[in-house]
Amino acid sequence: MTATAESAYRNGVDTATLFATLDAVKGQPEIAKFQFRASNTWVNGTHSRTTISGFYGAQQEMEHEHVTTIDADHPAVLVGTDHAPTPVEYLLHAIAGCLTAGIANVAAARKVDLTKVTSTVEGDIDLLGILGLSGGSVRNGYQQIRVTFHIEGDADDETLRGIVEQSRRRSAVYDVLTNPTPVVIDVVTG
Amino acid sequence: MTATAESAYRNGVDTATLFATLDAVKGQPEIAKFQFRASNTWVNGTHSRTTISGFYGAQQEMEHEHVTTIDADHPAVLVGTDHAPTPVEYLLHAIAGCLTAGIANVAAARKVDLTKVTSTVEGDIDLLGILGLSGGSVRNGYQQIRVTFHIEGDADDETLRGIVEQSRRRSAVYDVLTNPTPVVIDVVTG
């Protein structure tokens, strides 16, 4: 008997539960409807604070294990108090985190053991847009975002690149950044 | 003599410096070219960690006052370890922080003193997309994001609503979410 016992965990991903979750959603698609939430409070100037805690999913209200509080601000050169990264820098964190989680999941599903995944993200922005000084010729947001991954594991170059590509194809943040997402803003005063 | 001395600070915004910055950019538009950056390292499973520190702007390399480290993860219901919010929740923080900073700046420029700005953000997402179970009929990202502001200050309803609207028109994050932004992904293996 030389059968190999495959661990259910690979890259820290519980693959047995991952596949069981996929099967559960196939049988009951409505459990895939999620709503994520954040609450923000203005502190002073360009400084504000967000709390992230509860969300809806799998047909019930859920809570993260920990309440997370994160700040945003503008640096001094942009007339802020630099208590925290700018809102647009959190977009760079979001794309890196989303693609990296996907890489770990896809690699686990494909039985590839990863030893290292790092990435650097750069976003080019011309502030003539948000400053209202371009006459409408310069967009407000990033003109381009570039993500460079360094990835190592027990697979060849083509397989590793295929894992990154599959993560991109299934990335929620990549979709939101590269395609239009409706944002509705309501205001209550007084 | 009943002339009123106007403070240069309003809502914590240094309006004198804000207007001086606008004048400086008008005279030398190339100082408005910025590049923001983030570095991410995979920790385990769906958990990764981002560091934000340096950026380029005003024709020089710059550093935030503090290095910021932020994590991302998936909750247990999505087969993660829930060490931190999901990447898509950081998008909600980003839009709230960007619009709120803009509200403070626009209000200061319009000589409105704000006493309270809070917001809640909700994002609806059907995970059939990222799970690859929709046959391509469900997008990977948010189907809709809703931001609800509660805003108070020494101005009437119409003026306060106009401040929020002007912030939306000048928001970098609103632009990135609602319009396509190119995201280039490079991979280095081995």
Tab-separated table of C-alpha atoms in Angstrom:
chain	number	residue	atom	x	y	z
A	1	MET	CA	0.000	0.000	0.000
A	2	THR	CA	1.598	3.238	-1.131
A	3	ALA	CA	-1.492	5.441	-1.220
A	4	THR	CA	-0.726	8.997	-0.150
A	5	ALA	CA	-2.944	10.631	2.425
A	6	GLU	CA	-3.806	14.057	1.005
A	7	SER	CA	-4.174	16.723	3.648
A	8	ALA	CA	-7.432	18.661	3.491
A	9	TYR	CA	-5.357	21.805	4.131
A	10	ARG	CA	-3.117	23.263	1.444
A	11	ASN	CA	-1.663	26.782	1.556
A	12	GLY	CA	-3.679	27.258	4.733
A	13	VAL	CA	-6.856	26.711	2.708
A	14	ASP	CA	-9.303	24.103	4.002
A	15	THR	CA	-9.918	22.551	0.596
A	16	ALA	CA	-12.439	20.020	1.859
A	17	THR	CA	-14.592	22.833	3.264
A	18	LEU	CA	-13.973	24.908	0.120
A	19	PHE	CA	-15.377	22.171	-2.110
A	20	ALA	CA	-18.205	21.454	0.358
A	21	THR	CA	-19.122	25.149	0.272
A	22	LEU	CA	-19.227	25.099	-3.533
A	23	ASP	CA	-21.534	22.077	-3.402
A	24	ALA	CA	-23.768	23.763	-0.810
A	25	VAL	CA	-24.133	26.867	-3.001
A	26	LYS	CA	-24.883	24.741	-6.065
A	27	GLY	CA	-27.745	23.151	-4.150
A	28	GLN	CA	-29.053	26.416	-2.674
A	29	PRO	CA	-27.919	29.426	-4.776
A	30	GLU	CA	-29.680	31.989	-2.534
A	31	ILE	CA	-27.072	31.482	0.222
A	32	ALA	CA	-24.577	33.246	-2.087
A	33	LYS	CA	-26.330	36.615	-1.735
A	34	PHE	CA	-24.150	38.758	0.557
A	35	GLN	CA	-24.208	42.354	1.723
A	36	PHE	CA	-21.080	43.958	3.144
A	37	ARG	CA	-21.236	47.150	5.218
A	38	ALA	CA	-19.134	49.934	6.658
A	39	SER	CA	-19.902	52.923	8.901
A	40	ASN	CA	-17.839	56.090	8.676
A	41	THR	CA	-17.592	59.125	10.963
A	42	TRP	CA	-15.881	62.371	10.046
A	43	VAL	CA	-13.187	63.252	12.609
A	44	ASN	CA	-11.758	66.576	11.399
A	45	GLY	CA	-10.538	68.064	8.133
A	46	THR	CA	-9.895	65.225	5.684
A	47	HIS	CA	-9.614	62.660	8.510
A	48	SER	CA	-12.409	60.110	8.973
A	49	ARG	CA	-12.822	56.735	10.661
A	50	THR	CA	-14.586	53.609	9.415
A	51	THR	CA	-15.902	50.713	11.462
A	52	ILE	CA	-16.443	47.297	9.855
A	53	SER	CA	-18.230	44.606	11.802
A	54	GLY	CA	-21.456	43.024	10.573
A	55	PHE	CA	-22.499	41.676	7.207
A	56	TYR	CA	-25.285	39.601	5.717
A	57	GLY	CA	-24.678	36.260	4.059
A	58	ALA	CA	-25.836	32.654	3.899
A	59	GLN	CA	-29.343	33.979	4.647
A	60	GLN	CA	-28.475	35.423	8.043
A	61	GLU	CA	-26.905	38.410	9.805
A	62	MET	CA	-23.287	37.650	10.610
A	63	GLU	CA	-20.463	39.326	12.541
A	64	HIS	CA	-16.731	39.315	11.911
A	65	GLU	CA	-14.699	37.825	14.756
A	66	HIS	CA	-13.264	41.266	15.442
A	67	VAL	CA	-14.596	44.790	14.924
A	68	THR	CA	-12.126	46.640	12.662
A	69	THR	CA	-11.546	50.378	12.854
A	70	ILE	CA	-9.602	52.033	10.043
A	71	ASP	CA	-8.877	55.668	9.354
A	72	ALA	CA	-8.393	57.640	6.160
A	73	ASP	CA	-6.818	61.042	5.670
A	74	HIS	CA	-4.904	63.133	3.150
A	75	PRO	CA	-1.159	63.797	3.493
A	76	ALA	CA	0.139	67.273	4.329
A	77	VAL	CA	1.046	67.937	0.672
A	78	LEU	CA	-2.677	67.531	-0.069
A	79	VAL	CA	-3.660	69.792	2.823
A	80	GLY	CA	-4.538	66.922	5.177
A	81	THR	CA	-3.237	65.812	8.565
A	82	ASP	CA	-1.765	62.454	7.411
A	83	HIS	CA	-3.209	60.365	10.224
A	84	ALA	CA	-3.735	57.463	7.821
A	85	PRO	CA	-3.445	56.445	4.167
A	86	THR	CA	-5.599	58.167	1.573
A	87	PRO	CA	-8.847	56.541	0.426
A	88	VAL	CA	-7.307	55.744	-2.978
A	89	GLU	CA	-4.446	53.824	-1.312
A	90	TYR	CA	-7.032	51.506	0.278
A	91	LEU	CA	-8.110	50.610	-3.282
A	92	LEU	CA	-4.567	49.322	-3.877
A	93	HIS	CA	-4.752	47.243	-0.689
A	94	ALA	CA	-8.112	45.875	-1.791
A	95	ILE	CA	-6.928	44.675	-5.211
A	96	ALA	CA	-3.773	43.083	-3.761
A	97	GLY	CA	-5.692	41.349	-0.971
A	98	CYS	CA	-8.409	40.062	-3.297
A	99	LEU	CA	-6.064	38.651	-5.927
A	100	THR	CA	-3.794	37.118	-3.282
A	101	ALA	CA	-6.659	35.332	-1.500
A	102	GLY	CA	-7.783	34.018	-4.868
A	103	ILE	CA	-4.281	32.802	-5.692
A	104	ALA	CA	-4.144	30.797	-2.447
A	105	ASN	CA	-7.591	29.289	-3.084
A	106	VAL	CA	-6.971	28.449	-6.742
A	107	ALA	CA	-3.539	26.978	-5.984
A	108	ALA	CA	-5.033	24.820	-3.225
A	109	ALA	CA	-7.770	23.580	-5.571
A	110	ARG	CA	-5.095	22.752	-8.162
A	111	LYS	CA	-2.917	20.981	-5.538
A	112	VAL	CA	-0.059	23.453	-5.834
A	113	ASP	CA	1.844	24.276	-2.644
A	114	LEU	CA	2.825	27.950	-2.582
A	115	THR	CA	5.898	29.114	-0.683
A	116	LYS	CA	5.715	32.854	-1.363
A	117	VAL	CA	3.289	35.389	-2.800
A	118	THR	CA	4.169	39.072	-2.648
A	119	SER	CA	2.920	41.954	-4.719
A	120	THR	CA	3.503	45.619	-5.262
A	121	VAL	CA	0.740	47.866	-6.501
A	122	GLU	CA	1.129	51.278	-8.130
A	123	GLY	CA	-1.644	53.665	-9.064
A	124	ASP	CA	-1.061	56.726	-11.281
A	125	ILE	CA	-3.316	59.694	-10.665
A	126	ASP	CA	-3.215	63.236	-12.006
A	127	LEU	CA	-4.771	65.481	-9.367
A	128	LEU	CA	-5.718	68.100	-11.958
A	129	GLY	CA	-8.924	66.055	-12.145
A	130	ILE	CA	-10.058	66.222	-8.518
A	131	LEU	CA	-8.769	69.785	-8.179
A	132	GLY	CA	-11.098	70.825	-11.010
A	133	LEU	CA	-8.216	72.330	-12.990
A	134	SER	CA	-8.301	70.192	-16.140
A	135	GLY	CA	-11.439	71.520	-17.780
A	136	GLY	CA	-12.780	67.986	-17.680
A	137	SER	CA	-9.918	66.456	-19.706
A	138	VAL	CA	-8.368	64.561	-16.758
A	139	ARG	CA	-10.342	61.910	-14.871
A	140	ASN	CA	-10.663	62.108	-11.083
A	141	GLY	CA	-9.478	58.572	-10.408
A	142	TYR	CA	-6.472	56.431	-11.256
A	143	GLN	CA	-5.394	56.468	-14.871
A	144	GLN	CA	-3.844	53.043	-14.441
A	145	ILE	CA	-3.213	50.540	-11.658
A	146	ARG	CA	-0.352	48.030	-11.996
A	147	VAL	CA	-0.008	44.926	-9.824
A	148	THR	CA	3.240	42.954	-9.943
A	149	PHE	CA	3.204	39.527	-8.310
A	150	HIS	CA	6.207	37.503	-7.202
A	151	ILE	CA	5.018	33.946	-6.737
A	152	GLU	CA	6.864	30.756	-5.818
A	153	GLY	CA	5.608	27.196	-5.348
A	154	ASP	CA	6.026	23.576	-6.399
A	155	ALA	CA	4.801	24.124	-9.960
A	156	ASP	CA	6.255	25.357	-13.236
A	157	ASP	CA	6.101	28.903	-14.532
A	158	GLU	CA	3.071	28.250	-16.739
A	159	THR	CA	1.069	26.670	-13.922
A	160	LEU	CA	1.853	29.524	-11.516
A	161	ARG	CA	0.880	32.126	-14.122
A	162	GLY	CA	-2.333	30.204	-14.770
A	163	ILE	CA	-3.199	30.396	-11.058
A	164	VAL	CA	-2.788	34.196	-11.044
A	165	GLU	CA	-4.875	34.465	-14.214
A	166	GLN	CA	-7.679	32.354	-12.747
A	167	SER	CA	-7.639	34.503	-9.599
A	168	ARG	CA	-7.998	37.608	-11.796
A	169	ARG	CA	-10.940	36.059	-13.624
A	170	ARG	CA	-12.736	35.409	-10.307
A	171	SER	CA	-11.772	38.590	-8.460
A	172	ALA	CA	-14.536	40.774	-7.061
A	173	VAL	CA	-12.251	43.797	-6.608
A	174	TYR	CA	-10.735	43.454	-10.111
A	175	ASP	CA	-14.279	43.507	-11.503
A	176	VAL	CA	-15.305	46.587	-9.492
A	177	LEU	CA	-12.188	48.512	-10.537
A	178	THR	CA	-12.193	47.579	-14.230
A	179	ASN	CA	-15.953	47.692	-14.858
A	180	PRO	CA	-18.621	50.243	-13.891
A	181	THR	CA	-20.313	49.667	-10.525
A	182	PRO	CA	-23.415	51.717	-9.631
A	183	VAL	CA	-22.888	53.890	-6.544
A	184	VAL	CA	-26.037	55.514	-5.131
A	185	ILE	CA	-25.600	58.402	-2.685
A	186	ASP	CA	-28.410	59.456	-0.354
A	187	VAL	CA	-28.264	62.489	1.939
A	188	VAL	CA	-30.120	63.147	5.200
A	189	THR	CA	-29.628	66.642	6.636
A	190	GLY	CA	-30.353	68.442	9.885
B	1	MET	CA	-14.396	99.126	12.509
B	2	THR	CA	-16.535	95.998	12.535
B	3	ALA	CA	-14.545	93.904	10.059
B	4	THR	CA	-14.588	90.215	10.981
B	5	ALA	CA	-11.321	88.325	11.057
B	6	GLU	CA	-11.983	85.072	9.142
B	7	SER	CA	-10.071	82.116	10.511
B	8	ALA	CA	-7.965	80.317	7.907
B	9	TYR	CA	-9.181	77.043	9.445
B	10	ARG	CA	-12.709	75.783	8.936
B	11	ASN	CA	-13.850	72.225	9.630
B	12	GLY	CA	-10.204	71.473	10.425
B	13	VAL	CA	-9.332	72.398	6.837
B	14	ASP	CA	-6.557	74.955	6.354
B	15	THR	CA	-8.412	76.909	3.689
B	16	ALA	CA	-5.592	79.406	3.110
B	17	THR	CA	-3.211	76.554	2.279
B	18	LEU	CA	-5.941	74.814	0.253
B	19	PHE	CA	-6.370	77.852	-2.005
B	20	ALA	CA	-2.585	78.422	-2.149
B	21	THR	CA	-2.167	74.793	-3.276
B	22	LEU	CA	-4.744	75.284	-6.031
B	23	ASP	CA	-2.853	78.388	-7.204
B	24	ALA	CA	0.467	76.526	-7.124
B	25	VAL	CA	-0.951	73.707	-9.278
B	26	LYS	CA	-2.445	76.200	-11.731
B	27	GLY	CA	1.011	77.694	-12.189
B	28	GLN	CA	2.829	74.325	-12.440
B	29	PRO	CA	0.412	71.532	-13.463
B	30	GLU	CA	3.114	68.815	-13.402
B	31	ILE	CA	3.180	68.887	-9.578
B	32	ALA	CA	-0.293	67.293	-9.690
B	33	LYS	CA	1.038	63.987	-11.038
B	34	PHE	CA	0.968	61.491	-8.148
B	35	GLN	CA	1.662	57.788	-7.776
B	36	PHE	CA	0.327	55.889	-4.781
B	37	ARG	CA	1.731	52.493	-3.794
B	38	ALA	CA	1.096	49.459	-1.622
B	39	SER	CA	3.076	46.280	-0.916
B	40	ASN	CA	1.290	43.060	-0.006
B	41	THR	CA	2.563	39.781	1.432
B	42	TRP	CA	0.544	36.575	1.599
B	43	VAL	CA	0.345	35.285	5.183
B	44	ASN	CA	-1.668	32.047	4.941
B	45	GLY	CA	-4.878	30.891	3.299
B	46	THR	CA	-6.927	33.954	2.346
B	47	HIS	CA	-5.047	36.165	4.834
B	48	SER	CA	-2.589	38.769	3.525
B	49	ARG	CA	-0.962	41.934	4.826
B	50	THR	CA	-0.414	45.277	3.074
B	51	THR	CA	2.099	47.968	3.949
B	52	ILE	CA	1.532	51.572	2.820
B	53	SER	CA	4.288	54.113	3.269
B	54	GLY	CA	5.829	55.970	0.328
B	55	PHE	CA	4.287	57.742	-2.627
B	56	TYR	CA	5.350	60.118	-5.378
B	57	GLY	CA	3.923	63.594	-5.747
B	58	ALA	CA	4.817	67.254	-6.233
B	59	GLN	CA	7.786	66.020	-8.311
B	60	GLN	CA	9.449	64.141	-5.464
B	61	GLU	CA	9.410	60.901	-3.487
B	62	MET	CA	7.407	61.382	-0.300
B	63	GLU	CA	6.645	59.362	2.845
B	64	HIS	CA	3.542	59.258	4.991
B	65	GLU	CA	4.145	60.329	8.587
B	66	HIS	CA	3.435	56.754	9.684
B	67	VAL	CA	3.850	53.385	7.990
B	68	THR	CA	0.418	51.699	7.894
B	69	THR	CA	-0.035	47.931	8.010
B	70	ILE	CA	-3.460	46.541	7.169
B	71	ASP	CA	-4.639	42.964	6.762
B	72	ALA	CA	-7.296	41.367	4.600
B	73	ASP	CA	-8.924	37.965	4.971
B	74	HIS	CA	-12.153	36.106	4.266
B	75	PRO	CA	-14.630	35.232	7.041
B	76	ALA	CA	-15.140	31.626	8.135
B	77	VAL	CA	-18.371	31.332	6.107
B	78	LEU	CA	-16.198	31.999	3.029
B	79	VAL	CA	-13.580	29.455	4.133
B	80	GLY	CA	-11.178	32.075	5.519
B	81	THR	CA	-9.700	32.730	8.956
B	82	ASP	CA	-11.400	36.121	9.549
B	83	HIS	CA	-8.307	37.941	10.770
B	84	ALA	CA	-9.475	41.128	9.063
B	85	PRO	CA	-12.183	42.543	6.782
B	86	THR	CA	-12.520	41.236	3.245
B	87	PRO	CA	-10.919	43.138	0.359
B	88	VAL	CA	-14.354	44.249	-0.876
B	89	GLU	CA	-15.146	45.812	2.511
B	90	TYR	CA	-12.095	48.061	2.101
B	91	LEU	CA	-13.754	49.417	-1.049
B	92	LEU	CA	-16.646	50.600	1.150
B	93	HIS	CA	-14.194	52.297	3.521
B	94	ALA	CA	-12.486	53.940	0.536
B	95	ILE	CA	-15.661	55.473	-0.914
B	96	ALA	CA	-16.846	56.744	2.499
B	97	GLY	CA	-13.433	58.228	3.332
B	98	CYS	CA	-13.051	59.905	-0.056
B	99	LEU	CA	-16.499	61.492	-0.126
B	100	THR	CA	-16.200	62.604	3.518
B	101	ALA	CA	-12.815	64.304	2.979
B	102	GLY	CA	-14.301	66.042	-0.037
B	103	ILE	CA	-17.327	67.186	1.961
B	104	ALA	CA	-15.069	68.793	4.591
B	105	ASN	CA	-12.981	70.527	1.917
B	106	VAL	CA	-15.913	71.758	-0.149
B	107	ALA	CA	-17.774	72.966	2.953
B	108	ALA	CA	-14.689	74.866	4.116
B	109	ALA	CA	-14.304	76.495	0.687
B	110	ARG	CA	-17.985	77.490	0.805
B	111	LYS	CA	-17.632	78.836	4.370
B	112	VAL	CA	-20.008	76.275	5.873
B	113	ASP	CA	-19.170	75.000	9.365
B	114	LEU	CA	-20.012	71.316	9.667
B	115	THR	CA	-20.934	69.796	13.015
B	116	LYS	CA	-21.459	66.156	11.977
B	117	VAL	CA	-20.854	63.933	8.976
B	118	THR	CA	-21.554	60.225	9.275
B	119	SER	CA	-22.238	57.664	6.602
B	120	THR	CA	-23.201	54.055	6.196
B	121	VAL	CA	-22.202	52.087	3.128
B	122	GLU	CA	-23.780	48.881	1.864
B	123	GLY	CA	-22.566	46.744	-1.029
B	124	ASP	CA	-24.659	43.948	-2.530
B	125	ILE	CA	-22.752	41.044	-4.004
B	126	ASP	CA	-23.918	37.665	-5.295
B	127	LEU	CA	-21.079	35.220	-4.766
B	128	LEU	CA	-22.326	32.958	-7.558
B	129	GLY	CA	-20.059	35.151	-9.698
B	130	ILE	CA	-16.727	34.628	-7.943
B	131	LEU	CA	-17.582	30.993	-7.208
B	132	GLY	CA	-17.945	30.403	-10.948
B	133	LEU	CA	-21.460	29.003	-10.514
B	134	SER	CA	-23.503	31.490	-12.570
B	135	GLY	CA	-22.447	30.507	-16.082
B	136	GLY	CA	-21.245	34.083	-16.524
B	137	SER	CA	-24.636	35.673	-15.776
B	138	VAL	CA	-23.604	37.162	-12.396
B	139	ARG	CA	-20.743	39.653	-12.141
B	140	ASN	CA	-17.895	39.041	-9.696
B	141	GLY	CA	-18.102	42.415	-7.983
B	142	TYR	CA	-20.739	44.477	-6.246
B	143	GLN	CA	-24.029	44.812	-8.066
B	144	GLN	CA	-24.696	48.090	-6.276
B	145	ILE	CA	-23.096	50.224	-3.576
B	146	ARG	CA	-25.259	52.622	-1.530
B	147	VAL	CA	-23.848	55.428	0.604
B	148	THR	CA	-26.155	57.253	3.027
B	149	PHE	CA	-24.833	60.476	4.539
B	150	HIS	CA	-26.110	62.203	7.643
B	151	ILE	CA	-24.754	65.736	7.565
B	152	GLU	CA	-25.282	68.718	9.875
B	153	GLY	CA	-23.904	72.260	9.758
B	154	ASP	CA	-24.754	75.933	9.700
B	155	ALA	CA	-26.379	75.863	6.274
B	156	ASP	CA	-29.749	74.966	4.822
B	157	ASP	CA	-30.721	71.604	3.382
B	158	GLU	CA	-30.067	72.652	-0.217
B	159	THR	CA	-26.577	73.981	0.568
B	160	LEU	CA	-25.609	70.836	2.493
B	161	ARG	CA	-26.862	68.598	-0.338
B	162	GLY	CA	-24.903	70.729	-2.812
B	163	ILE	CA	-21.715	70.140	-0.807
B	164	VAL	CA	-22.193	66.361	-0.956
B	165	GLU	CA	-22.910	66.562	-4.689
B	166	GLN	CA	-19.776	68.613	-5.360
B	167	SER	CA	-17.725	66.105	-3.343
B	168	ARG	CA	-19.137	63.301	-5.513
B	169	ARG	CA	-18.228	65.193	-8.677
B	170	ARG	CA	-14.612	65.536	-7.512
B	171	SER	CA	-14.170	62.116	-5.887
B	172	ALA	CA	-11.322	59.914	-7.090
B	173	VAL	CA	-12.786	56.759	-5.518
B	174	TYR	CA	-16.285	57.435	-6.908
B	175	ASP	CA	-14.727	57.711	-10.366
B	176	VAL	CA	-12.736	54.461	-10.013
B	177	LEU	CA	-15.785	52.531	-8.798
B	178	THR	CA	-18.301	53.881	-11.309
B	179	ASN	CA	-16.050	54.030	-14.395
B	180	PRO	CA	-13.591	51.505	-15.860
B	181	THR	CA	-10.015	51.780	-14.587
B	182	PRO	CA	-7.270	49.783	-16.346
B	183	VAL	CA	-5.595	47.238	-14.038
B	184	VAL	CA	-2.434	45.607	-15.426
B	185	ILE	CA	-1.184	42.446	-13.719
B	186	ASP	CA	2.410	41.260	-14.150
B	187	VAL	CA	3.754	37.988	-12.774
B	188	VAL	CA	7.325	37.036	-11.839
B	189	THR	CA	7.800	33.377	-10.867
B	190	GLY	CA	10.542	31.269	-9.307
